[in-house]
Short mmCIF file of C-alpha atoms in Angstrom, two decimals:
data_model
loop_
_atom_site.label_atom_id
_atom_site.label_comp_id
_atom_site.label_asym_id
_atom_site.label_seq_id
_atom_site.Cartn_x
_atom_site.Cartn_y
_atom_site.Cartn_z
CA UNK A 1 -14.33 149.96 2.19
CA UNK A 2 -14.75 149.76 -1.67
CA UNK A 3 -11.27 148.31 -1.97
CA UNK A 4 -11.80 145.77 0.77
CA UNK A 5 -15.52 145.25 -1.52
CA UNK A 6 -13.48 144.92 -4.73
CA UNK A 7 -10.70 142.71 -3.31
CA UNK A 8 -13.20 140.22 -1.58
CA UNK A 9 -15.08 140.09 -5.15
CA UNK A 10 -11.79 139.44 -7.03
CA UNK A 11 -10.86 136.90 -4.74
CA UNK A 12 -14.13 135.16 -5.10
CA UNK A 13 -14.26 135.40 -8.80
CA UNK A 14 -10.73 133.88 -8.28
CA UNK A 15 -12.32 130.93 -6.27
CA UNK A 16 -15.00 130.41 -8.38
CA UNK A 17 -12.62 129.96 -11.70
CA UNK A 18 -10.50 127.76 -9.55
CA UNK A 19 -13.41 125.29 -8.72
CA UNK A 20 -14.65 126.20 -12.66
CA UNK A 21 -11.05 124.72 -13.59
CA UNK A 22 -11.35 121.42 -10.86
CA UNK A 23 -14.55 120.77 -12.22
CA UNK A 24 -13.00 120.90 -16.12
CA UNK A 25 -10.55 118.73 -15.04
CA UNK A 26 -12.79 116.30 -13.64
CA UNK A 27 -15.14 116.00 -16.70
CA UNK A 28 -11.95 115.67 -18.97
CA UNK A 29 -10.71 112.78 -16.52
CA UNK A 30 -14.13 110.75 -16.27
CA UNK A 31 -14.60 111.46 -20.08
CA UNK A 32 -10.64 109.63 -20.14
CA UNK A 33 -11.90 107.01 -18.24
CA UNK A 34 -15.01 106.30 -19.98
CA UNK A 35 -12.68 105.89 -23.29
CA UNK A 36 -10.56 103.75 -21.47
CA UNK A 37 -13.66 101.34 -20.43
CA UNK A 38 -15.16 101.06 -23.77
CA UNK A 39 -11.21 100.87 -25.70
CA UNK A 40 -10.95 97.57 -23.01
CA UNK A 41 -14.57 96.54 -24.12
CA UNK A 42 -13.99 96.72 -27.29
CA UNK A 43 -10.83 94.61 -27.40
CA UNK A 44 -12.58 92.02 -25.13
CA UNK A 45 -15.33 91.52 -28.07
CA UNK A 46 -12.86 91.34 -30.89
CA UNK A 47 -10.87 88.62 -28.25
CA UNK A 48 -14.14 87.05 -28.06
CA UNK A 49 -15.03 87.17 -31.84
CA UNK A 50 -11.51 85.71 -32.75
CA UNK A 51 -11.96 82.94 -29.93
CA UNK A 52 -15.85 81.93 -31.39
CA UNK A 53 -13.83 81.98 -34.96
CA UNK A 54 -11.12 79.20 -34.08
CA UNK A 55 -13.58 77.40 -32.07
CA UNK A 56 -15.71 77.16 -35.33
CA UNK A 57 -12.53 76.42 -37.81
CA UNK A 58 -11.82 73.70 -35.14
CA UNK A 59 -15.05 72.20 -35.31
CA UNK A 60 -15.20 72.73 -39.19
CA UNK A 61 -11.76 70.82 -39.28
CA UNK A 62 -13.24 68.00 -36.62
CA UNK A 63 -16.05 67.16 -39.01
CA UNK A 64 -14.22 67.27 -41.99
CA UNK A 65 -12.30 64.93 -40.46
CA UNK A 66 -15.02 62.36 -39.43
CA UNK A 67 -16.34 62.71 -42.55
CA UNK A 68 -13.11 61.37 -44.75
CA UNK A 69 -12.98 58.74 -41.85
CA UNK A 70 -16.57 57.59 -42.81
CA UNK A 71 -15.80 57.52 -46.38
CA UNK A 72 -12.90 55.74 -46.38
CA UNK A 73 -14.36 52.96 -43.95
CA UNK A 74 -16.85 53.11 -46.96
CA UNK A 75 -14.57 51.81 -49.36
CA UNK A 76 -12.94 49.45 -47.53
CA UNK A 77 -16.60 47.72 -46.80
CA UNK A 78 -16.82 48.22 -50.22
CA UNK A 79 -13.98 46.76 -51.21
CA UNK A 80 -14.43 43.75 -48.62
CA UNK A 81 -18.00 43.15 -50.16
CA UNK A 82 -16.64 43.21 -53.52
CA UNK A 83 -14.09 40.76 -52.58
CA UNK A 84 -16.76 38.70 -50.79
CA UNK A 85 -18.47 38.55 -53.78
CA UNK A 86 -15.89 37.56 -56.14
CA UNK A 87 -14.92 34.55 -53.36
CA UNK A 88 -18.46 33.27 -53.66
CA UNK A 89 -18.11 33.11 -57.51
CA UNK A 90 -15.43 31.15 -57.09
CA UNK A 91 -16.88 29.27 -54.78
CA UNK A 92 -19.83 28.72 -56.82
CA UNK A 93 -17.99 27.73 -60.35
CA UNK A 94 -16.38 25.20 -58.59
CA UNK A 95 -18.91 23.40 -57.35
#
């Protein structure tokens, strides 16, 4: 009977380091997966980041644009009014 005692315990010490070992495995594997979520996370921020950058370099560009636009219609009013100007003075010394 002891042996049949001391066999059933070694079996059951076996079984218990078995599911011990499963249960390892499982924590290591969530623990994987976890990494894996916040590695994909991470990249889809820094996708995001790089996105909101050339969105705002676009924009930047867009306005610096409009604004050389507005300053050279500017000068050309300018220059028309100038050349308005200098009409009317001729214009007015000949009469």
């Amino acid at each position: 009977e002891e042996e049949e005692d001391e066999e059933e315990e070694e079996e059951e010490e076996e079984e218990e380091e078995e599911e011990e070992g499963e249960e390892e495995e499982e924590e290591e594997e969530e623990e994987e997966e976890e990494e894996e979520e916040e590695e994909e996370e991470e990249e889809e921020e820094e996708e995001e980041e790089e996105e909101e950058e050339e969105e705002e370099e676009e924009e930047e560009e867009e306005e610096e644009e409009e604004e050389e636009e507005e300053e050279e219609e500017e000068e050309e009013e300018e220059e028309e009014a100038e050349e308005e100007e200098g009409e009317e003075e001729v214009a007015t010394h000949e009469h």
